[in-house]
Coordinates of N, CA and C in Angstrom, one line a residue:
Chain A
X1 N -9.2 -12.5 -5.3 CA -8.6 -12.0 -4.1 C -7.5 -12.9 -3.6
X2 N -6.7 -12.2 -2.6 CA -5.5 -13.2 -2.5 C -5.4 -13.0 -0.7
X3 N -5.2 -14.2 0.3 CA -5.5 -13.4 1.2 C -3.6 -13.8 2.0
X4 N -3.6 -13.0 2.6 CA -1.9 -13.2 2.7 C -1.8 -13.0 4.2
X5 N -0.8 -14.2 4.6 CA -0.2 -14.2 6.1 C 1.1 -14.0 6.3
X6 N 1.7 -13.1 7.3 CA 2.1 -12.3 7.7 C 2.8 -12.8 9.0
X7 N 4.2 -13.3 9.2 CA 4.6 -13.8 10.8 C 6.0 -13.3 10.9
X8 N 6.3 -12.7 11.9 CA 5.4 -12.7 13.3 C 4.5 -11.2 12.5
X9 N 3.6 -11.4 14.0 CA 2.6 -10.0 13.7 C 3.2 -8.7 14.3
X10 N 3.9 -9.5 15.6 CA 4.9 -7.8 16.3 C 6.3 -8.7 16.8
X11 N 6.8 -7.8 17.0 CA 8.3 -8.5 17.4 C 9.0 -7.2 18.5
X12 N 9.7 -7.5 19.1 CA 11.0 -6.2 19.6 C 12.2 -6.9 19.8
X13 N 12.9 -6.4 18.9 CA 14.3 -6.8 18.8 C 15.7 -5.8 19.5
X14 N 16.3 -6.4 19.8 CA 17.6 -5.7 20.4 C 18.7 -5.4 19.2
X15 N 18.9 -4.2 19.1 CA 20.0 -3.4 18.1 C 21.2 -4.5 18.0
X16 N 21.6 -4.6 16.8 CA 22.5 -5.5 15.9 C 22.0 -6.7 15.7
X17 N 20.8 -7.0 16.1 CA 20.6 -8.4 15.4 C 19.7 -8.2 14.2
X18 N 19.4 -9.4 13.9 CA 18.5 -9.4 12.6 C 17.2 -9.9 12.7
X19 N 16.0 -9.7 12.3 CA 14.8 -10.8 12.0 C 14.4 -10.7 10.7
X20 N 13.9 -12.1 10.9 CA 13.2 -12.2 9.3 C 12.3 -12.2 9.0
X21 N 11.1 -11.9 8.5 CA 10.0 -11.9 8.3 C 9.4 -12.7 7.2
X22 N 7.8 -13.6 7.4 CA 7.8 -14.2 6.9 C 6.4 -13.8 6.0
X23 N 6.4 -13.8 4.5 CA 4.7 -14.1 3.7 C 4.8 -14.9 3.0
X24 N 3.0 -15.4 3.6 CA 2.8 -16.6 2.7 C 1.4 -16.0 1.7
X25 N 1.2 -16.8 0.7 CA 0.2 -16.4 -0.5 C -0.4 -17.5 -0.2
X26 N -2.1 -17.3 -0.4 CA -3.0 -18.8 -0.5 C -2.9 -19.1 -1.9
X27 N -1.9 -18.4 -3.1 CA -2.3 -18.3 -4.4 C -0.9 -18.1 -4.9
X28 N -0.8 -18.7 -6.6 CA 0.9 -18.4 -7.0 C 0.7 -17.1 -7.1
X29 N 1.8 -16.5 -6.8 CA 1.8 -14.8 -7.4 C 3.4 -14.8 -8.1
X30 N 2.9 -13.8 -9.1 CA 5.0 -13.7 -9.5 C 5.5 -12.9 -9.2
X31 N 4.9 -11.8 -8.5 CA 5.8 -10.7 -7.7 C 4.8 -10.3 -6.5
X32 N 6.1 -10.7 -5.6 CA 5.8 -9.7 -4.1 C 6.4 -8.7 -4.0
X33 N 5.7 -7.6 -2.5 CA 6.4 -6.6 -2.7 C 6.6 -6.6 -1.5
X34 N 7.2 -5.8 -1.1 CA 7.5 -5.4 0.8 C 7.6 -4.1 0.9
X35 N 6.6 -3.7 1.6 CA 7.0 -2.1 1.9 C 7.3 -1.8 3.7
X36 N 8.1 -0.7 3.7 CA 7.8 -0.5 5.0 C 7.1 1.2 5.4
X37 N 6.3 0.8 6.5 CA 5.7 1.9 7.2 C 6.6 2.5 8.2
X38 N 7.1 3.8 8.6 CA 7.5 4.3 9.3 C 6.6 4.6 10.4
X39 N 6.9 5.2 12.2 CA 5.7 5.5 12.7 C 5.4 7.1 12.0
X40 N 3.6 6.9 11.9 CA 3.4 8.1 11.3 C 3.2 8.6 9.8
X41 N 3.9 7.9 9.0 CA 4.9 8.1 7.7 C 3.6 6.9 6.9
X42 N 4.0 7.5 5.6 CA 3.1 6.8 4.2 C 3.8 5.1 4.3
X43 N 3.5 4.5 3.4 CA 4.3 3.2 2.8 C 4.9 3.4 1.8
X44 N 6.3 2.6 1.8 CA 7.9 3.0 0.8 C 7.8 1.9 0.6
X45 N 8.2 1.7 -1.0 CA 8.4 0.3 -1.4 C 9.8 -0.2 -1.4
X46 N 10.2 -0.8 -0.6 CA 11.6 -1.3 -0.5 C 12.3 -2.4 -1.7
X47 N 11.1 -3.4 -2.0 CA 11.8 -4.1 -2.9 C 10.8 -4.8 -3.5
X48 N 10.9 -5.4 -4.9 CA 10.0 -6.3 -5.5 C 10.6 -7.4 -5.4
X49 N 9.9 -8.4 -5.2 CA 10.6 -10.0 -5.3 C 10.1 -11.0 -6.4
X50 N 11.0 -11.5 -7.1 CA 10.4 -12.4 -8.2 C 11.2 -13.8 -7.9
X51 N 10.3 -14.4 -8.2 CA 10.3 -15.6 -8.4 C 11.5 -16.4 -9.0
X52 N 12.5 -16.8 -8.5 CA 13.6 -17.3 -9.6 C 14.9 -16.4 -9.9
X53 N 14.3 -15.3 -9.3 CA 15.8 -14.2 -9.5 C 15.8 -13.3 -8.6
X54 N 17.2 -12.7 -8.6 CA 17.0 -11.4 -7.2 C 16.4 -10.6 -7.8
X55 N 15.8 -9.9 -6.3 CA 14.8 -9.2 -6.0 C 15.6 -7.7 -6.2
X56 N 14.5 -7.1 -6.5 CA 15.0 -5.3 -7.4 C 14.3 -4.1 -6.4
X57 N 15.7 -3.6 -5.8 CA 15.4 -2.7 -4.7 C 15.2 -1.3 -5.2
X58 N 14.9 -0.3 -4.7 CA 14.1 0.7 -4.6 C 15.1 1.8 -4.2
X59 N 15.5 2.8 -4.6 CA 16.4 4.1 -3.9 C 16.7 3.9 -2.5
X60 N 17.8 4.0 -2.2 CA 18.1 3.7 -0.4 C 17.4 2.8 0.3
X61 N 17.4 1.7 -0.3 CA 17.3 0.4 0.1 C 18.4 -0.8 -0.6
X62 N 18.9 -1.4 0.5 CA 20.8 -2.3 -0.5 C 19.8 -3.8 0.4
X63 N 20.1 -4.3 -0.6 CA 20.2 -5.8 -0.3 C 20.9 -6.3 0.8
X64 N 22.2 -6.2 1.2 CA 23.1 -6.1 2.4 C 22.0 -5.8 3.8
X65 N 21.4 -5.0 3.8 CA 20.3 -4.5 4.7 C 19.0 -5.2 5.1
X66 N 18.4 -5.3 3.9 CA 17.1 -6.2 3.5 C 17.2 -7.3 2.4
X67 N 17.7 -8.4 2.9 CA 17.9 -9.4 1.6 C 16.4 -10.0 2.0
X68 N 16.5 -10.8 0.6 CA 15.1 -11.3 0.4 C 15.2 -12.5 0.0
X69 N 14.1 -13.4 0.5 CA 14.0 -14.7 -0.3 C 13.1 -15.1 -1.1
X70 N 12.3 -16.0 -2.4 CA 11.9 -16.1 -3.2 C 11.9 -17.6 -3.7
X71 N 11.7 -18.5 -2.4 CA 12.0 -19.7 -3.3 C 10.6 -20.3 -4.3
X72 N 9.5 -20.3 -4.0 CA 8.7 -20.2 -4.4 C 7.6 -19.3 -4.8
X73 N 6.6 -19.8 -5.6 CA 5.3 -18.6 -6.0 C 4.5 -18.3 -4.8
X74 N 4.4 -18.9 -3.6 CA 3.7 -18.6 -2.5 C 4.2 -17.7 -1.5
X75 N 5.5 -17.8 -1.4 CA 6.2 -17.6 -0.1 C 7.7 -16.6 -0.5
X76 N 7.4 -15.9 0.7 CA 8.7 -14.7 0.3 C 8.7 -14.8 2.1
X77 N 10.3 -14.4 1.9 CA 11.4 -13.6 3.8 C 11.9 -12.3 3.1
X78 N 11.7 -11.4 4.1 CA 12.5 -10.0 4.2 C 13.1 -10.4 5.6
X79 N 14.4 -10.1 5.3 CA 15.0 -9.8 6.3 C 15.3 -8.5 6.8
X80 N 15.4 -8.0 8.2 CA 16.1 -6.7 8.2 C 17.4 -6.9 9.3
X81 N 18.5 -6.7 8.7 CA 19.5 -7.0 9.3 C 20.3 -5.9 10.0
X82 N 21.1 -6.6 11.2 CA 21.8 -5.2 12.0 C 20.8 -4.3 12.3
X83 N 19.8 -4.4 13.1 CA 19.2 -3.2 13.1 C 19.5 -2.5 14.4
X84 N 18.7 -1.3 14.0 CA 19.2 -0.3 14.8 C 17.7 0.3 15.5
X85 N 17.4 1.3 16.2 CA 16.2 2.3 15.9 C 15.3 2.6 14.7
X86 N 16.4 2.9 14.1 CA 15.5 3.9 13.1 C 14.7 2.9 12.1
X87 N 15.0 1.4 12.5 CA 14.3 0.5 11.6 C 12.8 -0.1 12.3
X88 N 12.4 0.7 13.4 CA 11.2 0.8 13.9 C 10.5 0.8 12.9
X89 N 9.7 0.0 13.0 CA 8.5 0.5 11.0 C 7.3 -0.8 11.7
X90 N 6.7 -0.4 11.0 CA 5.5 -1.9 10.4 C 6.1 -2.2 8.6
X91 N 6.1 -3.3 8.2 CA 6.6 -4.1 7.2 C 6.1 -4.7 6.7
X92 N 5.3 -4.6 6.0 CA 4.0 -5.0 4.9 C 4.6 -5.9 3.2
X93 N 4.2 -6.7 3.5 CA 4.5 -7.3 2.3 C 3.1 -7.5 1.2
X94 N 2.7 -7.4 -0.1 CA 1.7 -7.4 -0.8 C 2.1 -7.9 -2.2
X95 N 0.6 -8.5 -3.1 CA 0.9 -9.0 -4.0 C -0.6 -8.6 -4.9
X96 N -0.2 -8.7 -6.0 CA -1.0 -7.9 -7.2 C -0.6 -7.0 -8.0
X97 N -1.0 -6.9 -8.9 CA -1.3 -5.6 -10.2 C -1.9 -5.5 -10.1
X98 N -3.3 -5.2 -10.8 CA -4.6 -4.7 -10.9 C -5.1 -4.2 -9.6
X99 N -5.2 -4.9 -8.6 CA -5.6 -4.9 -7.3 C -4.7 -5.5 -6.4
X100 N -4.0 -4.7 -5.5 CA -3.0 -5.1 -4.4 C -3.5 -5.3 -3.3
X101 N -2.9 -6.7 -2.9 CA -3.9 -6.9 -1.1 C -2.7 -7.0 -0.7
X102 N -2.5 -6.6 0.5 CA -1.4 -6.5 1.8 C -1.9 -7.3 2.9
X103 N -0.9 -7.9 3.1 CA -0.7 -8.7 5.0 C -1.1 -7.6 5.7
X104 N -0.9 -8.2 6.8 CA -1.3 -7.2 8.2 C -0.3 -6.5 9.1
X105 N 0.8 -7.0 8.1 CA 2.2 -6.3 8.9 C 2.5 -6.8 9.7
X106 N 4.2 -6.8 9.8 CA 4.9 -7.1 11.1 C 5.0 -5.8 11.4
X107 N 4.5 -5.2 13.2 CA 5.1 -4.4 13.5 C 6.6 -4.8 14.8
X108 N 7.9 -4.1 13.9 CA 9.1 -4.2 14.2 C 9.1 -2.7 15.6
X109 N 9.9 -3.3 16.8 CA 10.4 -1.9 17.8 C 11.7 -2.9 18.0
X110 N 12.5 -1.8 17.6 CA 14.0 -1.9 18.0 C 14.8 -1.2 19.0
X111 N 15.1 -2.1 19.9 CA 15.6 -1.3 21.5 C 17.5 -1.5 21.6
Chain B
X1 N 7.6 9.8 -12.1 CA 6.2 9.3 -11.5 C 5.3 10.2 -11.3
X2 N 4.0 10.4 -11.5 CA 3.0 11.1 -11.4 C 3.0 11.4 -10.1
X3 N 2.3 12.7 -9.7 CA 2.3 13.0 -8.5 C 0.7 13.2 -7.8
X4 N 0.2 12.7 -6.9 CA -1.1 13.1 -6.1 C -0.8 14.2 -5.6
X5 N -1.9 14.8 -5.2 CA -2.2 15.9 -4.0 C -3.5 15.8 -3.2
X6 N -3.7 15.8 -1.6 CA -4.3 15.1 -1.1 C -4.7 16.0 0.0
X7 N -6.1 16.5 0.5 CA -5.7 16.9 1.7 C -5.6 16.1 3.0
X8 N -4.9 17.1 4.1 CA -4.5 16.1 4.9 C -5.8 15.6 5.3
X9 N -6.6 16.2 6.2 CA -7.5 15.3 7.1 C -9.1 16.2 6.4
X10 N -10.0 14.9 6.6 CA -11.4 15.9 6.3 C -12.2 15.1 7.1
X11 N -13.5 15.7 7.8 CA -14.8 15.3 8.0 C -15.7 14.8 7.9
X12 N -16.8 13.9 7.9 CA -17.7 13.7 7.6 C -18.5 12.9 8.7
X13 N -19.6 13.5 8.6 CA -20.6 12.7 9.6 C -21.2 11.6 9.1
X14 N -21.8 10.7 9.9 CA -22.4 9.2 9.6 C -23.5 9.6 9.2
X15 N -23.5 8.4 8.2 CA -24.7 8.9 7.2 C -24.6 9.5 6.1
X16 N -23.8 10.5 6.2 CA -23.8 11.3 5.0 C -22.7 10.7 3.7
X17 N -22.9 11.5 2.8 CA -21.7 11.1 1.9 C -20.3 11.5 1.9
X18 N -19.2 10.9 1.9 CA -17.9 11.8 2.0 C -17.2 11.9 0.4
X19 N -17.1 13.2 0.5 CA -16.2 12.9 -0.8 C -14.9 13.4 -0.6
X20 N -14.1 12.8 -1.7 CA -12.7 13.1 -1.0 C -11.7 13.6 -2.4
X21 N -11.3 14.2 -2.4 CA -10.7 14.5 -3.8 C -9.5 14.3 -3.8
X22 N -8.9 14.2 -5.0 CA -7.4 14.1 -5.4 C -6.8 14.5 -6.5
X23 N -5.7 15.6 -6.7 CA -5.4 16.0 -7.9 C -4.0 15.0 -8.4
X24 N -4.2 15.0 -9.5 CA -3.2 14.1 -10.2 C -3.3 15.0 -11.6
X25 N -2.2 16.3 -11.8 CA -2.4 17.4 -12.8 C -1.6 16.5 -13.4
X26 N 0.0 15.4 -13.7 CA 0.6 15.4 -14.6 C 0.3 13.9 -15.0
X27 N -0.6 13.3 -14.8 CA -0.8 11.4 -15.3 C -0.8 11.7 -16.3
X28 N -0.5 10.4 -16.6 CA -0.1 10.7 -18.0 C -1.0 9.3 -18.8
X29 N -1.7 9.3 -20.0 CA -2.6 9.1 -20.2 C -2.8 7.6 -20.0
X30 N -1.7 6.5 -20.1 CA -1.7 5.0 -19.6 C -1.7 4.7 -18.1
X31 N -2.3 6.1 -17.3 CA -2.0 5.8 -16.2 C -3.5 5.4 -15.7
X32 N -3.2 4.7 -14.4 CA -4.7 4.6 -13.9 C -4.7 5.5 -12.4
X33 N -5.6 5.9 -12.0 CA -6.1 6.4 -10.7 C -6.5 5.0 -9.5
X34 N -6.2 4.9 -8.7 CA -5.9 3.9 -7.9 C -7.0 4.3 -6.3
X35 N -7.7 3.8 -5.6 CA -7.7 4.3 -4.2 C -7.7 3.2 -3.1
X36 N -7.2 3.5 -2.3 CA -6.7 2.4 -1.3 C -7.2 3.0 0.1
X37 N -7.5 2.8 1.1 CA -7.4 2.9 2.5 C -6.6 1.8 3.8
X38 N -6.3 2.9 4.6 CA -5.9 1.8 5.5 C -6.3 2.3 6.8
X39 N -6.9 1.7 7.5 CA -7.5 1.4 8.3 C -6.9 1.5 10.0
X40 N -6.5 2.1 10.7 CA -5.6 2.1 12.3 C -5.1 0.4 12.4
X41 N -3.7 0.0 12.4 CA -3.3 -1.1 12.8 C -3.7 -2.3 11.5
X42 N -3.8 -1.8 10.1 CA -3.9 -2.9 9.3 C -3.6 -2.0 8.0
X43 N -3.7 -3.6 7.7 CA -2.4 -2.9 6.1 C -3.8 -2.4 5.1
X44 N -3.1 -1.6 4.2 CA -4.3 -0.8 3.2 C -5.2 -1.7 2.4
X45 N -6.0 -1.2 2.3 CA -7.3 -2.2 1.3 C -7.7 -2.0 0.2
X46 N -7.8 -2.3 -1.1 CA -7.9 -1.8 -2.4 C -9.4 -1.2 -2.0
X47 N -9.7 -0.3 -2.7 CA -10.9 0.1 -3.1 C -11.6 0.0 -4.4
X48 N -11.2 1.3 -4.8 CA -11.4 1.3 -6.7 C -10.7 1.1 -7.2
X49 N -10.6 1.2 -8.7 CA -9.5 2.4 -9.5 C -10.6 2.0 -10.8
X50 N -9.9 3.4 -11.9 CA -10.1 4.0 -13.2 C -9.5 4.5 -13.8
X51 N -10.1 4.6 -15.5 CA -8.8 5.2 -16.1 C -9.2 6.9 -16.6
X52 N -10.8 6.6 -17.3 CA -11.3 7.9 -17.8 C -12.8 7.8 -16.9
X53 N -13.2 6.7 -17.2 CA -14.6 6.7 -17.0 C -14.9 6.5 -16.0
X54 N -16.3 6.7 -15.7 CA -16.2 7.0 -13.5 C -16.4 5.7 -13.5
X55 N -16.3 5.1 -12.4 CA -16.4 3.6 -11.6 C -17.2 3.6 -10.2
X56 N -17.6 2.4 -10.5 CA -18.3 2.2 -8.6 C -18.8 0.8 -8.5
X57 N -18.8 0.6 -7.2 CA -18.4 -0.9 -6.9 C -18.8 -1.1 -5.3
X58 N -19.2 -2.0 -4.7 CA -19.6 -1.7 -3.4 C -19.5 -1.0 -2.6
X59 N -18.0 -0.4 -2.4 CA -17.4 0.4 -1.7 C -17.6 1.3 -1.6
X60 N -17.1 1.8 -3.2 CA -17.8 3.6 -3.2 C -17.7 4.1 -4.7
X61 N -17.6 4.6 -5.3 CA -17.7 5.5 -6.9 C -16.4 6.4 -6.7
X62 N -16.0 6.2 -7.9 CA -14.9 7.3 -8.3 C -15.1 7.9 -9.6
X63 N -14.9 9.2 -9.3 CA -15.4 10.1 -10.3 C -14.1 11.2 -11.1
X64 N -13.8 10.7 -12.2 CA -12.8 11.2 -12.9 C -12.8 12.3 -13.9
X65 N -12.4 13.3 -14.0 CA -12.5 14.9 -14.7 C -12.2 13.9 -16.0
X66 N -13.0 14.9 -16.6 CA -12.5 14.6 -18.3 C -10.9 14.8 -18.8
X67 N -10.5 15.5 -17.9 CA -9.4 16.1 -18.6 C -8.3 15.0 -17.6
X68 N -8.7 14.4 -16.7 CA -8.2 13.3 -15.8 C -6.9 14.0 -14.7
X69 N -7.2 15.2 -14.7 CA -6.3 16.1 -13.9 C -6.8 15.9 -12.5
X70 N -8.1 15.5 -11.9 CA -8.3 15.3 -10.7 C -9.2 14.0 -10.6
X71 N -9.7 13.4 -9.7 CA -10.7 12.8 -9.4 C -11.2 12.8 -7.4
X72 N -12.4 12.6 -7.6 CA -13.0 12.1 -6.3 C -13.8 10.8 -6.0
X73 N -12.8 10.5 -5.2 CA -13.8 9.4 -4.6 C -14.7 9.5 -3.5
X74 N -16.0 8.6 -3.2 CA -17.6 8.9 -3.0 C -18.1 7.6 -2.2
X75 N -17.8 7.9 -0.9 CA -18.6 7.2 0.1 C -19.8 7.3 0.1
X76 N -20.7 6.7 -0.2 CA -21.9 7.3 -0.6 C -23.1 7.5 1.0
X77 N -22.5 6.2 1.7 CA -23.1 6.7 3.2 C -22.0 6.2 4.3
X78 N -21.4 7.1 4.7 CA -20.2 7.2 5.4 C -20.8 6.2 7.0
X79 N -19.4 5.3 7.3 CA -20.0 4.8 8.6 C -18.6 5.0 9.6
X80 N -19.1 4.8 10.6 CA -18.0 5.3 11.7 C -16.9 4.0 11.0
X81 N -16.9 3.1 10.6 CA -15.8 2.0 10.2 C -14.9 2.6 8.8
X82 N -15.6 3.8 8.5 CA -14.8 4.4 7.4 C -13.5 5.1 8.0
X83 N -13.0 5.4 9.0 CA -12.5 6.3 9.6 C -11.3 5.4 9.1
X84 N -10.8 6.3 8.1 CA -8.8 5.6 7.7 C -8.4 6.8 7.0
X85 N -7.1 6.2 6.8 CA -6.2 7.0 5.8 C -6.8 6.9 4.4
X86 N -7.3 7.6 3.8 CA -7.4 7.0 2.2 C -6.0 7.8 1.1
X87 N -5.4 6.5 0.7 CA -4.4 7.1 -0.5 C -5.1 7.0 -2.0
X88 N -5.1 8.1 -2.6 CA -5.2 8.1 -3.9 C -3.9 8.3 -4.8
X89 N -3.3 7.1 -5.1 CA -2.6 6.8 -6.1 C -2.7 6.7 -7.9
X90 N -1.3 7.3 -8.4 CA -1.4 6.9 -10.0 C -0.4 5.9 -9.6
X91 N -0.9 4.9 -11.0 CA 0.1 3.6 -11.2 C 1.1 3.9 -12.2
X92 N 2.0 3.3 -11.2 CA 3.4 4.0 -12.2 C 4.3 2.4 -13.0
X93 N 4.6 2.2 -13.9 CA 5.3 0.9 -14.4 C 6.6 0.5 -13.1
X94 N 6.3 -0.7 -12.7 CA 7.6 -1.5 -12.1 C 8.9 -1.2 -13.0
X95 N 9.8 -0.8 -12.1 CA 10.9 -1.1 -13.2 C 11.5 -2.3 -13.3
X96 N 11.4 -3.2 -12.4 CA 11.3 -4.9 -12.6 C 10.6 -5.7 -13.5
X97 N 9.3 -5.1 -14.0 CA 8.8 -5.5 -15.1 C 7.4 -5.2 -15.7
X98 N 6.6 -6.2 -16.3 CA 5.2 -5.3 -16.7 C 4.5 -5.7 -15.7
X99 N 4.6 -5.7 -14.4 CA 4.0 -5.4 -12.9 C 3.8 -4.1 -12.5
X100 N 2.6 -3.4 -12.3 CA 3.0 -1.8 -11.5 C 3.5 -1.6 -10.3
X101 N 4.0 -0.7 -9.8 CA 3.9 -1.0 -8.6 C 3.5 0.0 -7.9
X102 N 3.1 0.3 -6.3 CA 2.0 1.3 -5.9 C 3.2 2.1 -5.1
X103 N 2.9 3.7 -5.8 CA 3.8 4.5 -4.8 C 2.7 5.3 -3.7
X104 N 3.0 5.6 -2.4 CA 2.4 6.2 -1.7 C 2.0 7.3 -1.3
X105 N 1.3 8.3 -1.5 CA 1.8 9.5 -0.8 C 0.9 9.4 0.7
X106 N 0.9 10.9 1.7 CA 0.2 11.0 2.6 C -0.9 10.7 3.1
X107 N -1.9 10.4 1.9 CA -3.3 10.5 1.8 C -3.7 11.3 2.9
X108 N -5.1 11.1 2.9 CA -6.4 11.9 3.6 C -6.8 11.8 4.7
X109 N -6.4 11.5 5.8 CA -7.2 10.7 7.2 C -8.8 11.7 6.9
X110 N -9.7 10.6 6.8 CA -11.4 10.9 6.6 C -11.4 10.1 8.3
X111 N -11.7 11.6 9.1 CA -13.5 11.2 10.1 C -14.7 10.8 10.1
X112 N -14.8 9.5 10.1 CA -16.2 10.0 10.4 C -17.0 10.1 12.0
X113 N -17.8 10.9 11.8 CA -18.2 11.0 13.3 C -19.7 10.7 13.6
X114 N -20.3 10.8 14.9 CA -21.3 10.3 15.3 C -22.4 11.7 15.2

């Protein structure tokens, strides 16, 4: 099992700025993933992150928007930049194949 | 990517068993059947998964058609802490690499009630 922390846990940000969000692994993993939750709405995988190289985004999601970091096996940042409303979500980052465990989410409200 | 079908919300009283089904008519045969839940205000929890053969594991049993066109998964005694979303997912290949990665659909919101 892999147990994964998640910071901040909630945030509310004012329209055009950015936050970043933070996961950490108790364990090396070679890919993270970040999805985001809409309110209401399933989980969409925004991007996978590897270790040592950029990270490989997912249909209507740009880097420019959500860059990512990767400097190590433990630890990954999503950023969401310029936001607006509609980037209201919970932000879940997870790690595994076989069995995927997820953080607890940041939940993001954008005013 | 293979597709689930899920219904939206179902019942079950405490105590009893919930089963919950899921069709997955076009997996294709390297795929695996996946089940996850998530729980109000926390991120989803692996449960099972399989590929042909049924499985079970503290949680619950997942029970797979021969022909692997559906499966159900099997709370065997439903508790009021069961009450989540459950997604049954097929595993589809990352296109980043030989990692899978989990696509979501709507899943099931399961009640359970008193």
């Amino acid at each position: 099992s892999a147990v994964i922390s998640q910071k901040p846990s909630r945030d509310i940000c004012q329209r055009g700025t950015s936050l970043t969000i933070q996961c950490q692994v108790d364990s090396q993993v070679t890919m993270m993933f970040w999805y985001r939750q809409q309110p209401g709405q399933s989980l969409t995988l925004i991007a996978t992150a590897n270790q040592g190289s950029e990270a490989t985004y997912e249909s209507g999601f740009v880097i420019d928007k959500f860059p990512i970091s990767r400097p190590n096996l433990t630890f990954s940042t999503l950023t969401v930049s310029n936001m607006s409303p509609e980037d209201s979500s919970i932000y879940l980052c997870s790690v595994g194949a076989t069995e995927a465990f997820f953080g607890q989410g940041t939940r993001l409200t954008v005013v | 990517d293979a597709k689930t079908t899920q219904p939206p919300s179902m019942d079950c009283a405490e105590g009893r068993a919930a089963n919950l089904p899921c069709n997955h008519s076009t997996i294709s045969g390297n795929e695996y059947v996946y089940w996850y839940r998530q729980i109000h205000s926390q991120g989803p929890q692996y449960i099972i998964h399989g590929l042909k053969n049924n499985e079970t594991n503290e949680m619950a049993s997942l029970i797979i058609t021969e022909d692997r066109k559906s499966s159900t998964l099997i709370l065997p005694h439903a508790t009021l802490r069961d009450t989540a979303v459950y997604y049954c997912i097929v595993r589809v290949p990352n296109s980043g690499g030989s990692n899978y990665k989990l696509t979501f659909g709507k899943g099931t919101l399961l009640t359970v009630n008193p």
